Amino acid sequence: MLSVRTDLAVEAKELYEEKNSGKIPGVEVKEYREGLIKISNVKVVDDEGEKALNKPKGSYITIDIPEVSGYDKDTMEEISEVLAKVLSPLIKLDNSMTALVVGLGNWNVTPDALGPKVVEGLMITRHLKELIPDQIDEGIRPVCAIAPGVLGLTGIETGEIIKAVANKIKPNLIICIDALASRKLDRINRTIQIGDTGISPGSGVGNKRMEISERTLGIPVIAIGVPTVVDAATIANDTIDMVLDAMINQATKGGEFYNMLKSLERNERQSMIEEVLNPYVGSLMVTPKEVDSVIDSVSRIISTGINIALQPALNLDEISNYIS
């Protein structure tokens, strides 16, 4: 595996394929489309697959969405409905079972505020089912949510907070939303990953915290994430690839500079760039300048998709009326 920071299973698959030829052992890949939206399902089926991709056994579904700036209401709802369609088979609950939604991240840092912003748009019903059950449709599931912050704000491991809350309210399912890291610029804010193996917050930016999964909590955990940052060293490495392509297009192939860059494997270039950058900028993660508006749009897409998936008895208009 290359030393590139990414939380996306589809990118781990691509990295493996770049270094190895042939089918990835222990991994099944399925790709299809819902209209213009591409969906990839990378399924790690055994220990060999775990080792190849460095991902726990389970399914990792990636939804590639269009450019997010300037989304209109219809487009956002279309993406939300696709998200709900992908998410629904993973939600194995009857109407009496409780779902706990957790918005991971730091609400004071925009690229890391996706989770808390998603929580703001959720249809929260657990208290209503308990306090005024006669006034709530039987088909509405009890849903509760928290945005526990991060260790630097609370002094408490996020996983410990979630475990304490789960022990008290005993949910049947936990859905975690978090900002992720990608290795490709064109996936930033344009990819949604859904996984059924839980999550280790901060792992993509080298700040791994306590794992949140069925193994640690004893409750099924679904993780939903969007890459909002990319490693600066990865950007520099991608730039070198573009320079090489430009040299080929301009018939400069064969020059001394070209041969020097071409002779280095991508992993070697990545290490060299990190070594050069680190004394000046440290471990620098980069996000697009329009991240504020993009996070607002993507958080609404995800919260609407979760609402649709968790409340199948309601249509989108009924859900929207409840929230408003």
Coordinates of C-alpha atoms in Angstrom, one line a residue:
M1 CA 0.0 0.0 0.0
L2 CA 1.2 3.6 -0.7
S3 CA 1.7 6.0 2.1
V4 CA -1.2 8.2 1.0
R5 CA -3.8 9.3 3.5
T6 CA -7.3 8.3 2.6
D7 CA -10.4 7.0 4.3
L8 CA -12.1 5.8 1.2
A9 CA -12.2 2.1 0.4
V10 CA -12.5 2.8 -3.3
E11 CA -9.3 4.7 -3.2
A12 CA -7.6 1.9 -1.2
K13 CA -8.7 -0.4 -4.0
E14 CA -7.2 2.0 -6.6
L15 CA -3.9 2.2 -4.7
Y16 CA -3.7 -1.6 -4.6
E17 CA -4.4 -1.8 -8.3
E18 CA -1.7 0.8 -9.1
K19 CA 0.9 -1.4 -7.4
N20 CA -0.4 -4.8 -8.3
S21 CA -1.9 -6.4 -11.4
G22 CA -5.0 -8.6 -11.5
K23 CA -8.0 -9.0 -9.2
I24 CA -7.7 -8.0 -5.6
P25 CA -7.8 -11.1 -3.3
G26 CA -10.7 -11.2 -0.9
V27 CA -12.4 -8.1 -2.4
E28 CA -15.6 -7.9 -4.5
V29 CA -16.4 -4.8 -6.5
K30 CA -19.7 -3.8 -8.1
E31 CA -20.4 -0.6 -10.0
Y32 CA -23.7 0.7 -11.2
R33 CA -25.6 4.0 -11.8
E34 CA -28.7 5.6 -10.5
G35 CA -29.4 8.1 -13.2
L36 CA -26.3 10.3 -13.5
I37 CA -25.0 9.2 -10.1
K38 CA -22.3 6.5 -10.0
I39 CA -22.3 4.0 -7.2
S40 CA -19.4 1.7 -6.3
N41 CA -19.7 -1.1 -3.7
V42 CA -16.3 -2.4 -2.5
K43 CA -16.9 -5.5 -0.3
V44 CA -14.1 -7.0 1.8
V45 CA -15.1 -10.6 2.2
D46 CA -12.2 -12.3 4.1
D47 CA -8.9 -11.8 5.9
E48 CA -6.9 -11.6 2.7
G49 CA -9.1 -8.7 1.5
E50 CA -8.6 -7.0 4.9
K51 CA -4.8 -7.2 4.5
A52 CA -4.9 -6.0 0.9
L53 CA -7.0 -2.9 1.5
N54 CA -6.2 -2.4 5.2
K55 CA -10.0 -2.2 5.8
P56 CA -12.2 -4.4 8.1
K57 CA -14.4 -7.0 6.5
G58 CA -17.7 -5.4 5.3
S59 CA -19.2 -3.2 2.6
Y60 CA -18.1 0.2 1.6
I61 CA -20.5 1.9 -0.8
T62 CA -19.3 5.1 -2.6
I63 CA -21.7 7.6 -4.2
D64 CA -20.1 10.0 -6.6
I65 CA -22.2 13.1 -6.8
P66 CA -22.0 16.1 -9.2
E67 CA -20.4 19.4 -8.4
V68 CA -21.9 20.7 -5.2
S69 CA -21.8 24.4 -5.5
G70 CA -25.1 26.0 -6.6
Y71 CA -27.2 22.9 -6.0
D72 CA -30.9 23.5 -6.6
K73 CA -33.6 21.9 -4.4
D74 CA -34.5 19.2 -7.0
T75 CA -30.9 18.1 -7.5
M76 CA -30.3 17.9 -3.8
E77 CA -33.4 15.9 -3.2
E78 CA -32.5 13.5 -6.0
I79 CA -29.1 12.8 -4.4
S80 CA -30.7 12.4 -1.0
E81 CA -33.2 9.8 -2.4
V82 CA -30.3 7.8 -4.0
L83 CA -28.5 8.0 -0.6
A84 CA -31.6 6.7 1.1
K85 CA -32.0 3.9 -1.4
V86 CA -28.4 2.8 -0.7
L87 CA -28.6 3.2 3.0
S88 CA -32.0 1.6 3.6
P89 CA -30.9 -2.1 3.2
L90 CA -28.3 -1.6 5.9
I91 CA -31.0 -0.4 8.4
K92 CA -32.4 -3.5 9.9
L93 CA -35.0 -2.0 12.3
D94 CA -38.7 -2.4 13.0
N95 CA -40.8 0.6 13.9
S96 CA -40.3 0.1 17.6
M97 CA -36.4 0.1 17.5
T98 CA -34.4 3.1 18.2
A99 CA -31.7 4.7 16.0
L100 CA -29.0 6.9 17.5
V101 CA -27.3 9.3 15.0
V102 CA -23.9 10.7 15.9
G103 CA -22.5 13.8 14.3
L104 CA -18.8 13.4 14.7
G105 CA -16.4 16.4 14.3
N106 CA -15.5 19.9 15.5
W107 CA -18.3 22.4 14.8
N108 CA -15.8 25.2 15.1
V109 CA -13.8 24.0 12.1
T110 CA -15.8 24.1 8.9
P111 CA -14.2 21.2 7.1
D112 CA -14.8 19.1 10.2
A113 CA -18.3 20.3 10.9
L114 CA -20.2 18.0 8.6
G115 CA -21.4 15.7 11.4
P116 CA -22.8 18.4 13.7
K117 CA -24.5 20.1 10.7
V118 CA -26.1 16.8 9.6
V119 CA -27.6 16.4 13.1
E120 CA -29.2 19.9 12.9
G121 CA -31.3 18.7 9.9
L122 CA -32.5 15.3 11.3
M123 CA -36.0 14.4 12.2
I124 CA -35.7 13.7 15.9
T125 CA -38.6 11.6 17.3
R126 CA -37.5 9.5 20.3
H127 CA -38.8 12.0 22.9
L128 CA -42.1 12.4 21.1
K129 CA -42.7 8.6 21.0
E130 CA -42.1 8.5 24.8
L131 CA -44.0 11.7 25.8
I132 CA -46.9 11.9 23.4
P133 CA -47.2 8.4 21.8
D134 CA -50.9 8.9 21.1
Q135 CA -50.1 11.8 18.8
I136 CA -47.4 10.1 16.8
D137 CA -47.9 7.8 13.9
E138 CA -47.1 4.2 14.8
G139 CA -45.0 4.0 11.6
I140 CA -42.6 6.6 12.8
R141 CA -39.4 5.2 14.3
P142 CA -37.8 6.6 17.4
V143 CA -34.6 8.6 16.4
C144 CA -32.3 10.5 18.7
A145 CA -29.0 12.2 18.0
I146 CA -25.9 13.8 19.6
A147 CA -22.9 15.9 18.4
P148 CA -20.3 15.0 21.0
G149 CA -17.6 17.3 19.8
V150 CA -13.9 16.2 19.8
L151 CA -11.3 15.3 22.4
G152 CA -9.7 18.7 22.2
L153 CA -13.0 20.4 23.2
T154 CA -14.3 18.0 25.8
G155 CA -11.3 16.2 27.2
I156 CA -13.2 13.0 26.7
E157 CA -12.7 10.4 23.9
T158 CA -15.7 10.6 21.5
G159 CA -16.0 6.9 21.6
E160 CA -16.4 6.9 25.4
I161 CA -19.2 9.5 25.1
I162 CA -21.0 7.4 22.5
K163 CA -20.6 4.3 24.6
A164 CA -21.9 5.9 27.7
V165 CA -25.0 7.3 25.9
A166 CA -25.6 4.0 24.2
N167 CA -25.4 2.1 27.5
K168 CA -28.1 4.5 28.8
I169 CA -30.6 4.6 26.0
K170 CA -29.8 1.2 24.4
P171 CA -30.3 2.0 20.7
N172 CA -30.6 -0.8 18.2
L173 CA -28.5 1.0 15.6
I174 CA -25.9 3.8 15.5
I175 CA -25.3 5.9 12.4
C176 CA -22.1 8.0 12.6
I177 CA -21.4 10.9 10.2
D178 CA -17.9 12.3 9.8
A179 CA -15.6 14.3 7.6
L180 CA -13.0 12.1 5.8
A181 CA -9.7 12.6 3.9
S182 CA -9.2 11.7 0.3
R183 CA -6.2 11.2 -1.9
K184 CA -7.8 12.9 -5.0
L185 CA -8.8 16.5 -5.4
D186 CA -11.8 15.6 -7.6
R187 CA -13.3 13.6 -4.8
I188 CA -13.3 16.4 -2.2
N189 CA -16.9 17.2 -1.3
R190 CA -18.1 15.1 -4.2
T191 CA -18.1 11.6 -2.7
I192 CA -20.3 10.0 0.0
Q193 CA -19.1 6.8 1.5
I194 CA -21.4 4.5 3.5
G195 CA -19.9 1.6 5.4
D196 CA -21.2 -1.1 7.8
T197 CA -18.0 -1.6 9.7
G198 CA -17.9 1.5 11.9
I199 CA -15.3 4.2 11.9
S200 CA -12.1 5.4 13.6
P201 CA -12.5 9.2 13.7
G202 CA -9.5 11.2 12.4
S203 CA -7.7 8.2 10.9
G204 CA -7.4 9.8 7.5
V205 CA -5.5 12.8 8.9
G206 CA -3.2 10.8 11.1
N207 CA -5.2 11.5 14.3
K208 CA -6.8 8.2 15.0
R209 CA -9.1 8.0 17.9
M210 CA -11.1 5.2 19.6
E211 CA -12.9 2.9 17.1
I212 CA -16.6 3.2 17.0
S213 CA -18.0 -0.1 15.8
E214 CA -20.1 -3.1 16.7
R215 CA -17.0 -4.7 18.0
T216 CA -16.4 -1.9 20.6
L217 CA -20.0 -1.0 21.3
G218 CA -22.0 -4.2 20.8
I219 CA -24.4 -2.4 18.5
P220 CA -24.4 -2.3 14.7
V221 CA -22.7 0.9 13.4
I222 CA -23.2 2.4 10.0
A223 CA -20.6 5.1 9.0
I224 CA -21.4 7.9 6.5
G225 CA -18.6 10.2 5.5
V226 CA -17.6 12.8 2.9
P227 CA -14.0 13.7 2.2
T228 CA -13.5 17.4 2.9
V229 CA -9.7 17.6 3.0
V230 CA -6.7 16.2 1.0
D231 CA -3.1 15.9 2.1
A232 CA -0.9 18.8 0.6
A233 CA 1.8 16.2 -0.2
T234 CA -0.7 14.3 -2.3
I235 CA -1.6 17.5 -4.2
A236 CA 2.1 18.0 -4.9
N237 CA 2.4 14.4 -6.1
D238 CA -0.6 14.7 -8.4
T239 CA 0.9 18.0 -9.7
I240 CA 4.1 16.1 -10.7
D241 CA 1.9 13.6 -12.6
M242 CA 0.3 16.4 -14.4
V243 CA 3.7 17.9 -15.2
L244 CA 4.8 14.6 -16.7
D245 CA 1.7 14.4 -18.8
A246 CA 2.2 17.9 -20.0
M247 CA 5.8 17.1 -20.9
I248 CA 4.6 14.1 -22.9
N249 CA 2.0 16.2 -24.7
Q250 CA 4.6 18.9 -25.5
A251 CA 7.0 16.3 -26.9
T252 CA 9.6 17.0 -24.1
K253 CA 9.7 13.3 -23.1
G254 CA 13.2 12.1 -22.6
G255 CA 14.7 15.2 -21.0
E256 CA 16.8 15.0 -17.9
F257 CA 14.1 16.5 -15.6
Y258 CA 11.5 14.2 -17.1
N259 CA 13.7 11.1 -16.7
M260 CA 14.5 12.0 -13.1
L261 CA 10.8 12.3 -12.1
K262 CA 9.7 9.3 -14.2
S263 CA 12.3 7.1 -12.5
L264 CA 10.8 7.6 -9.1
E265 CA 7.9 5.5 -8.1
R266 CA 4.8 7.4 -6.8
N267 CA 5.4 6.1 -3.3
E268 CA 9.0 7.4 -3.4
R269 CA 7.9 10.8 -4.7
Q270 CA 5.3 11.0 -1.9
S271 CA 7.9 10.3 0.7
M272 CA 10.3 12.9 -0.8
I273 CA 7.6 15.6 -0.9
E274 CA 6.5 14.9 2.7
E275 CA 10.1 15.2 3.8
V276 CA 10.5 18.5 2.0
L277 CA 7.2 20.0 3.2
N278 CA 7.2 18.8 6.8
P279 CA 9.8 21.3 8.2
Y280 CA 7.8 24.2 6.8
V281 CA 4.1 23.4 7.0
G282 CA 4.0 20.2 9.1
S283 CA 1.2 17.7 8.2
L284 CA -0.8 20.1 6.1
M285 CA -4.4 19.2 5.0
V286 CA -6.1 21.4 2.3
T287 CA -9.7 22.1 1.6
P288 CA -11.4 24.2 -1.1
K289 CA -12.1 27.9 -0.5
E290 CA -15.9 27.4 -0.9
V291 CA -16.0 24.8 1.8
D292 CA -18.6 26.8 3.9
S293 CA -21.4 26.7 1.3
V294 CA -20.4 23.1 0.2
I295 CA -20.7 21.7 3.7
D296 CA -24.1 23.4 4.1
S297 CA -25.3 21.7 0.9
V298 CA -23.8 18.3 1.5
S299 CA -25.0 18.2 5.1
R300 CA -28.6 18.9 4.0
I301 CA -28.3 16.1 1.4
I302 CA -27.1 13.6 4.0
S303 CA -29.6 14.6 6.7
T304 CA -32.5 14.3 4.2
G305 CA -31.2 10.9 3.0
I306 CA -31.0 9.6 6.6
N307 CA -34.5 11.0 7.3
I308 CA -35.9 9.2 4.3
A309 CA -34.2 5.9 5.2
L310 CA -35.1 6.0 8.9
Q311 CA -38.7 7.0 8.3
P312 CA -40.0 4.9 5.3
A313 CA -43.6 5.5 6.4
L314 CA -43.3 9.2 5.5
N315 CA -42.8 10.8 2.2
L316 CA -40.3 13.6 1.6
D317 CA -42.9 16.4 2.0
E318 CA -44.1 15.0 5.3
I319 CA -40.5 14.9 6.6
S320 CA -39.8 18.4 5.4
N321 CA -43.0 19.7 7.1
Y322 CA -42.0 18.0 10.3
I323 CA -38.5 19.6 10.4
S324 CA -39.7 23.0 9.4

